[in-house]
Coordinates of C-alpha atoms in Angstrom, one line a residue:
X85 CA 102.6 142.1 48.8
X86 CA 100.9 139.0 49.9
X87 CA 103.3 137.1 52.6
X88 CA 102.3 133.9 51.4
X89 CA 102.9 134.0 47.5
X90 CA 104.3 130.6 46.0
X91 CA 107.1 130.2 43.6
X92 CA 105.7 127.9 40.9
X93 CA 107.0 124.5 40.4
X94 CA 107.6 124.9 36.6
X95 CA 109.6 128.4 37.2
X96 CA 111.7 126.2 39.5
X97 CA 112.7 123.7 37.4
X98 CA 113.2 126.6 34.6
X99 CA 115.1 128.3 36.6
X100 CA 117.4 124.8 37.2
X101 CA 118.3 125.1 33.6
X102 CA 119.6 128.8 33.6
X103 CA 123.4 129.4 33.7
X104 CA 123.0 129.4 37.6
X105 CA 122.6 126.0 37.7
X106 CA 124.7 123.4 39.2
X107 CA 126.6 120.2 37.5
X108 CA 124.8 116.9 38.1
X109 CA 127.6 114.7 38.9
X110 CA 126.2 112.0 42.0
X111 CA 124.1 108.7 41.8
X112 CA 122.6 106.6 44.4
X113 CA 125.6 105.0 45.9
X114 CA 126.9 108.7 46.1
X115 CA 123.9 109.7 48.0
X116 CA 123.6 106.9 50.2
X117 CA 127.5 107.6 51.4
X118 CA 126.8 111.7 51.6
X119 CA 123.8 110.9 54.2
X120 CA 125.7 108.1 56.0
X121 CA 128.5 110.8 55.7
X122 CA 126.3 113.8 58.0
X123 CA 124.6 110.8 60.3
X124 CA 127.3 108.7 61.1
X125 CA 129.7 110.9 63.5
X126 CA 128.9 113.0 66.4
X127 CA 125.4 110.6 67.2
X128 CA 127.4 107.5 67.3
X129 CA 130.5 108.3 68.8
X130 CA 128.9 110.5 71.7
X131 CA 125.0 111.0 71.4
X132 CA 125.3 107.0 72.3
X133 CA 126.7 107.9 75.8
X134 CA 124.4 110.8 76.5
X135 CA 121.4 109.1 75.4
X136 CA 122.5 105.8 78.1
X137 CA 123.0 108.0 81.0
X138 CA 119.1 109.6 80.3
X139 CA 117.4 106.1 79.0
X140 CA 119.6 103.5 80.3
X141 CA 119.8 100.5 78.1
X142 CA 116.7 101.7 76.8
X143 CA 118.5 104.1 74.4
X144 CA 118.1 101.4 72.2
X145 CA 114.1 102.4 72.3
X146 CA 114.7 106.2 72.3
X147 CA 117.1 105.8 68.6
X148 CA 114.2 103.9 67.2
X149 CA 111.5 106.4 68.5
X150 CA 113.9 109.0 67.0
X151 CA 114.9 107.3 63.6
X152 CA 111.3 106.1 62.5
X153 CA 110.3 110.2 62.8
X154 CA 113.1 111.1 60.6
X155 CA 112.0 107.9 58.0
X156 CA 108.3 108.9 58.4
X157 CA 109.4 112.8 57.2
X158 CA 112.1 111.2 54.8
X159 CA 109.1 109.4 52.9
X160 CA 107.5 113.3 52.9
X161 CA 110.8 114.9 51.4
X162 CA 111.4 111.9 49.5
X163 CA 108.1 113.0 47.4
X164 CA 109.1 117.1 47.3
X165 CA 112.7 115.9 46.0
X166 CA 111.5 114.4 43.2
X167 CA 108.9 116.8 42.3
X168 CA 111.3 119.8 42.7
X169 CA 114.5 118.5 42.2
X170 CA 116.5 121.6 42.6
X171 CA 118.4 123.0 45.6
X172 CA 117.6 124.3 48.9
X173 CA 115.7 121.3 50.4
X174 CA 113.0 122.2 52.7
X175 CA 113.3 125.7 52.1
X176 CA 112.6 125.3 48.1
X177 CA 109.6 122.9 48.6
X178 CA 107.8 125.4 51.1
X179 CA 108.2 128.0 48.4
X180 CA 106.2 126.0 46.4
X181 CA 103.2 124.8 49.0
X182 CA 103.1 127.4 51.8
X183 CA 104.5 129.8 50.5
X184 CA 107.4 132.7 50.5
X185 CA 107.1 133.4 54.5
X186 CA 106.8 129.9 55.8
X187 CA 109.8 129.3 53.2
X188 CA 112.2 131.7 54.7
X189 CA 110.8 130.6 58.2
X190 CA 112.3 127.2 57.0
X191 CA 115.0 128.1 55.5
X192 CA 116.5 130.3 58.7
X193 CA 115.4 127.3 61.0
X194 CA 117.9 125.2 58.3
X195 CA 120.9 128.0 58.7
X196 CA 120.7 127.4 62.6
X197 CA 120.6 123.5 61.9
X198 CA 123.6 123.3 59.3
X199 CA 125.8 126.6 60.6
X200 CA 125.7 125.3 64.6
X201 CA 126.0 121.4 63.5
X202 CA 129.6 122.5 61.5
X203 CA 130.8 124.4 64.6
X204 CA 129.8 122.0 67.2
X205 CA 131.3 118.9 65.8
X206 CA 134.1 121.3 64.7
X207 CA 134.4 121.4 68.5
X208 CA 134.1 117.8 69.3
X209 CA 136.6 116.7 66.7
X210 CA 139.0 118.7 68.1
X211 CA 139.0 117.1 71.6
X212 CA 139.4 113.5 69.9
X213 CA 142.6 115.2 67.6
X214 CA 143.7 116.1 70.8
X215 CA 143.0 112.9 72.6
X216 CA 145.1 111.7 70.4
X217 CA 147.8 113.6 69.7
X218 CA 148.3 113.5 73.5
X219 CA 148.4 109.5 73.3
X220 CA 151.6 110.0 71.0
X221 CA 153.6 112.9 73.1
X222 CA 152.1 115.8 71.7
X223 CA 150.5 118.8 72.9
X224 CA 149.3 122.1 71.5
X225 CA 149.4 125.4 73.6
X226 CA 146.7 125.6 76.3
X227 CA 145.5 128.6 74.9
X228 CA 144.8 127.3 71.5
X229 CA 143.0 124.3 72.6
X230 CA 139.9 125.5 73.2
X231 CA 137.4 128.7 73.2
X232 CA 137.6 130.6 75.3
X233 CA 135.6 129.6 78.7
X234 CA 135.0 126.0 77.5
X235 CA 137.1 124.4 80.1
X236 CA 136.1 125.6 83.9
X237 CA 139.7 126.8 85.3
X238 CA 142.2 126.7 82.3
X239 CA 142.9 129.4 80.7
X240 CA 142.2 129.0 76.8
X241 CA 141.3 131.5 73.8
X242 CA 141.0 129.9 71.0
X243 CA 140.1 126.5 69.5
X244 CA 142.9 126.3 66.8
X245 CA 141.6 122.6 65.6
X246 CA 138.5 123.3 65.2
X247 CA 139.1 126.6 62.7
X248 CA 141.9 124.4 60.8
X249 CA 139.6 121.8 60.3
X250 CA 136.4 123.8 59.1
X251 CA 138.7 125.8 56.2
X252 CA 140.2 122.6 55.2
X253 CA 136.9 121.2 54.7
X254 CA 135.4 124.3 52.8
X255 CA 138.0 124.3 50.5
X256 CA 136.9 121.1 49.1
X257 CA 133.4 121.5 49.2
X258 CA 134.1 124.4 47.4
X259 CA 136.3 123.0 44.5
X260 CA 133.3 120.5 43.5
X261 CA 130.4 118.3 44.3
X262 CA 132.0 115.4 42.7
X263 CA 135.5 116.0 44.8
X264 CA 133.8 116.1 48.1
X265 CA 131.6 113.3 47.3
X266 CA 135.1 111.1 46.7
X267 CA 136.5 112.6 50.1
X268 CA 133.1 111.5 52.0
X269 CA 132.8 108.7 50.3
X270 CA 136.7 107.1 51.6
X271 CA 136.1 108.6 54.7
X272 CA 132.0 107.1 55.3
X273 CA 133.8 103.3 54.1
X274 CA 136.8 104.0 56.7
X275 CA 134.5 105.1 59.1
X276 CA 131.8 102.5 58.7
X277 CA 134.5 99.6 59.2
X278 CA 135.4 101.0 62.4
X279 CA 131.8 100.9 63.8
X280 CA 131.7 97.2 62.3
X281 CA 134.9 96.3 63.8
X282 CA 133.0 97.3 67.2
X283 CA 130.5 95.8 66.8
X284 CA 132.6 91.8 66.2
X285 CA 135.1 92.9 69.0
X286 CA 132.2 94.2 71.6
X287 CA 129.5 91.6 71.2
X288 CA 131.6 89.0 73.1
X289 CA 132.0 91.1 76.1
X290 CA 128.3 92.4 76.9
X291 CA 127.2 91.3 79.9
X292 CA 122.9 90.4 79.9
X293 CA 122.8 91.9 83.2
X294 CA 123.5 95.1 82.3
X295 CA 120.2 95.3 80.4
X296 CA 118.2 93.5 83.8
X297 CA 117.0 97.4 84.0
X298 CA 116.1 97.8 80.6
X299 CA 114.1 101.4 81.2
X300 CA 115.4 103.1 85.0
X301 CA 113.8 106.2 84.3
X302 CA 110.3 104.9 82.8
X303 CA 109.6 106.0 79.5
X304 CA 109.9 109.6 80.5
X305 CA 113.8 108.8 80.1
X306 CA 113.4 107.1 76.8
X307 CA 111.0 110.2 75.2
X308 CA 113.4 112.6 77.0
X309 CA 116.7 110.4 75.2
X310 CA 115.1 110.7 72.3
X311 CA 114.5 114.2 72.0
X312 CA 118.2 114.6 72.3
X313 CA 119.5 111.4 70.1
X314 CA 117.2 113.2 67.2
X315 CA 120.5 115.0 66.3
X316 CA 121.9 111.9 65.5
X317 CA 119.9 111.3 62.4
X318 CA 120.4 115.3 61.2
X319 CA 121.7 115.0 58.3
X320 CA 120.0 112.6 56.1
X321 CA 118.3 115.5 54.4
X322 CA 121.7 117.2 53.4
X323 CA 120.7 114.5 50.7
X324 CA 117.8 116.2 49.5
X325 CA 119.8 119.8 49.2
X326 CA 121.9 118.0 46.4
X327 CA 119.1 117.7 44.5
X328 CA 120.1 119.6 41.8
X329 CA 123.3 117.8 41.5
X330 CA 121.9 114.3 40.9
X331 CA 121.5 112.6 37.4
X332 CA 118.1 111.1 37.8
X333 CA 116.4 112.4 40.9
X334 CA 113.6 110.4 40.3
X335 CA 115.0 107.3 41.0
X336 CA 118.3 108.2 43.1
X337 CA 117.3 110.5 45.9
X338 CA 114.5 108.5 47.5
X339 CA 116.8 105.3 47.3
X340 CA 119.8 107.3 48.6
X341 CA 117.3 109.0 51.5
X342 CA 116.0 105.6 52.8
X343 CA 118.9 103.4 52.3
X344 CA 121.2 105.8 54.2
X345 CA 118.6 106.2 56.9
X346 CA 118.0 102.5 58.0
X347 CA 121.7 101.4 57.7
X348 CA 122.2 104.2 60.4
X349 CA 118.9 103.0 62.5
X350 CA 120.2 99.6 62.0
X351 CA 123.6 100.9 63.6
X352 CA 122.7 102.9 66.5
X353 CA 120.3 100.4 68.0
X354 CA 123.3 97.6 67.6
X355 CA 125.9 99.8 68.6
X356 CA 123.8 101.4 71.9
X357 CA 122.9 97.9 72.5
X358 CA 126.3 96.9 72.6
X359 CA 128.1 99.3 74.9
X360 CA 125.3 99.2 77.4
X361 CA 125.8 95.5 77.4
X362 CA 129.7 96.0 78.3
X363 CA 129.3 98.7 80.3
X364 CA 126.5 99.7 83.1
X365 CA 124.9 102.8 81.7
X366 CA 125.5 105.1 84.7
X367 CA 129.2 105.0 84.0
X368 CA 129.2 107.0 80.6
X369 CA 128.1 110.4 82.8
X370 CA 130.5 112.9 81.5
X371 CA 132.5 110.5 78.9
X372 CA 132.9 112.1 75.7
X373 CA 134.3 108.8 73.7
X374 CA 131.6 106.3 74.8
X375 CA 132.1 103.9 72.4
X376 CA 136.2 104.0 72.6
X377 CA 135.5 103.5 76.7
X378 CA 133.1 100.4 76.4
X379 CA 136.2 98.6 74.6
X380 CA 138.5 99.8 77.4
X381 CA 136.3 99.0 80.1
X382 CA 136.5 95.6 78.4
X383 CA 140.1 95.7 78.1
X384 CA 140.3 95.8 74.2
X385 CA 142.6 99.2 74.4
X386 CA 144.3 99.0 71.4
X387 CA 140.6 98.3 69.3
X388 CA 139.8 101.4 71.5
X389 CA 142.7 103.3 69.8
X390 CA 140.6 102.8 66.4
X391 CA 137.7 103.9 67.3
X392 CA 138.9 107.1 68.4
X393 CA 140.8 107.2 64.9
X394 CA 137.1 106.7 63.6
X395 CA 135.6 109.6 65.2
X396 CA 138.0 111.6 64.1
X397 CA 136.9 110.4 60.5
X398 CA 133.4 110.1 60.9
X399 CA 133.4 113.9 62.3
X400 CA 134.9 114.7 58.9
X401 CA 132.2 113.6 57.3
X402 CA 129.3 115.4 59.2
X403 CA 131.0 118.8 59.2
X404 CA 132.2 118.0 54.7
X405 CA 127.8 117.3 54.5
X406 CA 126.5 119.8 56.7
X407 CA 128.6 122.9 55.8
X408 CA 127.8 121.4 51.9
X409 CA 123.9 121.4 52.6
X410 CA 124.5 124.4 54.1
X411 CA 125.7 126.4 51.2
X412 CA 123.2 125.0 48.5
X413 CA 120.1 126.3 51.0
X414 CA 121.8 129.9 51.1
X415 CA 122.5 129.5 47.3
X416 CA 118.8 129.0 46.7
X417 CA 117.6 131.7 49.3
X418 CA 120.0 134.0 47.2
X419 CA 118.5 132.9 43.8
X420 CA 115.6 133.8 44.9
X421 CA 116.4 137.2 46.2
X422 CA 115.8 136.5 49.8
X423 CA 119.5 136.4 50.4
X424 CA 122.4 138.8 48.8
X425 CA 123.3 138.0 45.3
X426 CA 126.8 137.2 46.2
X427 CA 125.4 133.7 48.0
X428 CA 124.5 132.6 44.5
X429 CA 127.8 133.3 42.2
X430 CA 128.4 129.9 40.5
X431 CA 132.0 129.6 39.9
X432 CA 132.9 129.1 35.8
X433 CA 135.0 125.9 36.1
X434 CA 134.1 124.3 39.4
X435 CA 130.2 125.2 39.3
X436 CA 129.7 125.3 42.8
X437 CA 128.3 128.3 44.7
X438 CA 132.1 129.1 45.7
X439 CA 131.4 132.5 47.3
X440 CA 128.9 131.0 49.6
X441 CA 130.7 128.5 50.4
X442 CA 133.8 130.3 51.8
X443 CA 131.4 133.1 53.5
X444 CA 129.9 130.0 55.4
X445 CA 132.8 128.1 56.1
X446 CA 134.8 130.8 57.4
X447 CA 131.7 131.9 59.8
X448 CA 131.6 128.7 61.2
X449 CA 135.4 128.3 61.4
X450 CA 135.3 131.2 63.8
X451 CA 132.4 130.1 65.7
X452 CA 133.8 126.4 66.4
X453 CA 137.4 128.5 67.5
X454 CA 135.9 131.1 69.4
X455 CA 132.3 130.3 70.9
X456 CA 131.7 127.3 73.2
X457 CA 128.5 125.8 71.7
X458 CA 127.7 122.9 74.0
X459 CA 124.8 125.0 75.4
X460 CA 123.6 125.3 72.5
X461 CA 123.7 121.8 71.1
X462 CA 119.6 121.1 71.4
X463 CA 119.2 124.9 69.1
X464 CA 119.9 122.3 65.8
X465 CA 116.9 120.1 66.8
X466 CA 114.3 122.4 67.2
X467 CA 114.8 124.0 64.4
X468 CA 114.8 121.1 62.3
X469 CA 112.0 119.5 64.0
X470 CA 110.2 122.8 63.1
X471 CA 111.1 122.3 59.6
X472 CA 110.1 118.7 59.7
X473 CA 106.5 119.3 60.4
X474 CA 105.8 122.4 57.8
X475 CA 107.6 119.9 55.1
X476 CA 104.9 117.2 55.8
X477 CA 102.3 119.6 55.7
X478 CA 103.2 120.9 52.4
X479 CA 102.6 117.2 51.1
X480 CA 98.6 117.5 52.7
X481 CA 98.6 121.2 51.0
X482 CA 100.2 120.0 47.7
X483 CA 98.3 117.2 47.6
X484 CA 94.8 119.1 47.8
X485 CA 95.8 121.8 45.8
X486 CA 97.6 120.3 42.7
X487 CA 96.5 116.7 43.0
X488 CA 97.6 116.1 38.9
X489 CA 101.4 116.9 39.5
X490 CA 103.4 114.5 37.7
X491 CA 104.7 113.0 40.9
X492 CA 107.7 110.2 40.5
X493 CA 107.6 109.2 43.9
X494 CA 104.4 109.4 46.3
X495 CA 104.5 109.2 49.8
X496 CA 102.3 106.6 50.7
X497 CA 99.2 106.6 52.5
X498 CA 98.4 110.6 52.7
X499 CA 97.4 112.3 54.9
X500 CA 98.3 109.5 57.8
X501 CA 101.9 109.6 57.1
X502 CA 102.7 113.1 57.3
X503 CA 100.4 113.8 60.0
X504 CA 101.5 111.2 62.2
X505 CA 105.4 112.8 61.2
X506 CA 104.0 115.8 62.1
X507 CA 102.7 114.5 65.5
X508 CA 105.8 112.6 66.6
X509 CA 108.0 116.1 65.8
X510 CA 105.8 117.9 67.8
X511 CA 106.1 115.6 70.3
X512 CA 109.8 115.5 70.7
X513 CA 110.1 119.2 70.4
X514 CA 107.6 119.6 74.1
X515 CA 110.4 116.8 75.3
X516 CA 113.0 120.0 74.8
X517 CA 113.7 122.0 77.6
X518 CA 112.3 125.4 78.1
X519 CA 115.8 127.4 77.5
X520 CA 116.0 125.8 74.0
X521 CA 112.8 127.0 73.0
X522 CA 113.5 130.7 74.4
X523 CA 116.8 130.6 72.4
X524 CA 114.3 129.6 69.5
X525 CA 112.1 132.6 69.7
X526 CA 115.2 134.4 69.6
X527 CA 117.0 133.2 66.8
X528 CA 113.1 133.5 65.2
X529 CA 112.4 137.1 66.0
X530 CA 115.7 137.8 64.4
X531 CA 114.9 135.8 61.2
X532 CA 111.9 137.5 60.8
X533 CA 113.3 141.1 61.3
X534 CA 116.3 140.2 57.9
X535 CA 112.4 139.3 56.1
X536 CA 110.5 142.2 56.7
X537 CA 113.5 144.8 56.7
X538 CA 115.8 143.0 53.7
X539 CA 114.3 140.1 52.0
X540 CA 110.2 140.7 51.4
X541 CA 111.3 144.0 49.5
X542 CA 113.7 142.0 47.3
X543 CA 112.5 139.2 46.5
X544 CA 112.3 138.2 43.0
X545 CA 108.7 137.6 42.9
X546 CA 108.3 141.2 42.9
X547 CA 108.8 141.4 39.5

């Protein structure tokens, strides 16, 4: 069985139209608020803080280093999405170029992106619930306020939060597309308003001095920043996994890719620029609410009281996108034999892959309660930075090798767009440190080992 067989692009979209497939129900404006749903959350509201303390005010730099990679490979999926326009992403465009290995390579490299991403901010959103429940009297049982081992000398078992949250969340993505694209969509507007409302109320207290030492660590500290600010842009190709769920893919994903993606570029650079203007960069070392402190350190405390309301919101959003993209790339790994059949049951009335989604949610319910992933936070870029290059490789390889496709959107000026995607993803992933790639191999050699001993065999290309 040859490792690299290809799934044709016509017995995809065939395969769309079969009783498996799922209800297109979202435009463009649906799209561009389910991408500025996953990117707007944990980035802004505490990648901003990390990011100073390793760049100094030249975070500013390091999100636009790390935002143009993401729009240079958003141009490449941008191209696959319309092509293909069925689930699964990366994963089902690889199929089609590079074939069934580099596919599943892909697609586990996604699982490790989407599953971590739920439970981590699962994690995070549970410290600002607490922040603020705290602010109004209440307390939850030390025990259930964390995992157990996440907070040196306390004695805690279980992160009851962050499992609550993730199951509330599941159960919507699993009742419809079109439900939790309203939920996002309320929550994105609520959430974007609170950034703006920064934005007016900071600007008048930054402080030009605080920028006199625009780059303290040289530009290792900006290419270093922007290594780790990457994961603040994840989640702009959660767009592409819905796919299959949007009326005319042709002319809605690319817009809903690119528009989501600069409104968030726009964002980060203002917002970065404005709390390292109030505040002197070495003070966010260790602050987990970065943006909430800037407006305290300027004295605006009850402003500050709505941010954090806002990153409790925003996180919503991220974890509602992630554990949806999630779900659609098992769904297609499943219809196409690589995964258990189970991950592809489409329920009669909702027509969403509700099995999946609940096996999923409820994983990464019990990760985010149990497992302290902050070690692991860096394990969600390299893997998608892997995927990012082999994507923009497939446009080189499906441009040479079926150059008359009918394509509705082109990436523009191949090959120098996808290879100079391919050569700023590389480049990040050398600025990650040497445990995250070990981790990597790890998570790899296991991927592989499901392929050889489970998947190859099944597959449905076997006939």
């Amino acid at each position: 069985m040859d490792l690299f067989r290809k799934k044709s692009i016509s017995a995809m979209m065939q395969q769309a139209q079969t009783g498996t497939a799922l209800k297109r129900t979202l435009g463009t404006w649906d799209l561009t608020l389910l991408g500025l749903g996953a990117i707007i959350g944990t980035g802004i509201f505490v990648l901003t803080g990390t990011g100073a303390v390793t760049a100094g005010p030249g975070i500013m730099i390091s999100f636009l280093i790390s935002g143009l990679a993401c729009a240079l490979t958003a141009l490449c999926y941008a191209e696959f999405a319309t092509l293909v326009p069925v689930s699964g992403s990366v994963y089902t465009f690889a199929y089609a170029t590079l074939g069934e290995l580099i596919a599943w390579i892909i697609g586990w490299d996604l699982i490790l992106e989407y599953l971590l991403a739920v439970s981590l901010v699962s994690a995070g959103w549970s410290g600002y619930l607490q922040s603020l429940l705290q602010g109004l009297g209440i307390s939850l049982p030390t025990a259930l306020t964390a995992a157990h081992g996440a907070v040196p000398g306390v004695e805690t078992w279980f992160n009851l939060p962050a499992f609550a949250v993730v199951i509330v969340i599941t159960f919507f993505v699993a009742r419809g597309v079109k439900e939790s694209a309203r939920v996002n969509n309320i929550m994105v507007l609520i959430k974007t308003a609170v950034v703006i409302l920064f934005v007016i109320v900071g600007i008048g207290y930054v402080k030009p001095d605080n920028w006199h030492n625009f780059m303290p660590f040289g530009l290792e500290g900006v290419f270093s920043a922007a290594a780790i600010t990457f994961t603040a842009f994840l989640g702009f190709d959660a767009v592409v996994a819905a796919a299959e769920e949007t009326k005319n893919p042709a002319k809605d994903l690319p817009r809903g890719i690119m528009y989501s993606l600069f409104i968030c570029i726009l964002l980060y650079i203002v917002v970065s620029g404005i709390m390292t203007g109030i505040v002197p960069f070495a003070e966010f070392e260790g602050v987990a609410h970065p943006v909430s402190l800037a407006l305290q350190y300027a004295g605006q405390d009850w402003v500050a009281g709505f941010i954090d309301l806002g990153a409790i919101v925003g996180m919503l959003t991220v974890m509602l996108v992630m554990l949806f993209g999630q779900t659609r790339i098992a769904f297609a790994m499943s219809r196409d034999g690589l995964l258990p059949s189970v991950f592809s049951k489409v329920h009669p009335k909702f027509q969403t892959p509700y099995r999946a989604t609940w096996i999923i949610g409820s994983v990464a319910a019990l990760l985010g309660g149990i497992v302290p992933l902050d070690r692991l936070a860096e394990m969600i870029n390299i893997g998608t930075l892997t995927a990012f290059v082999l994507i923009s490789l497939g446009v080189i390889v499906l441009r040479k090798t079926q150059p008359d496709l009918p394509r509705k959107f082109r990436t523009p000026a191949v090959p120098f767009v996808p290879l100079l995607s391919m050569a700023v993803c590389i480049f990040l992933m050398t600025n990650l440190s040497a445990t995250t790639w070990y981790a990597f191999l790890i998570w790899l050699t296991i991927g592989l080992s499901i392929y050889f001993l489970y998947s190859r065999k099944r597959s449905h290309l076997n006939g």
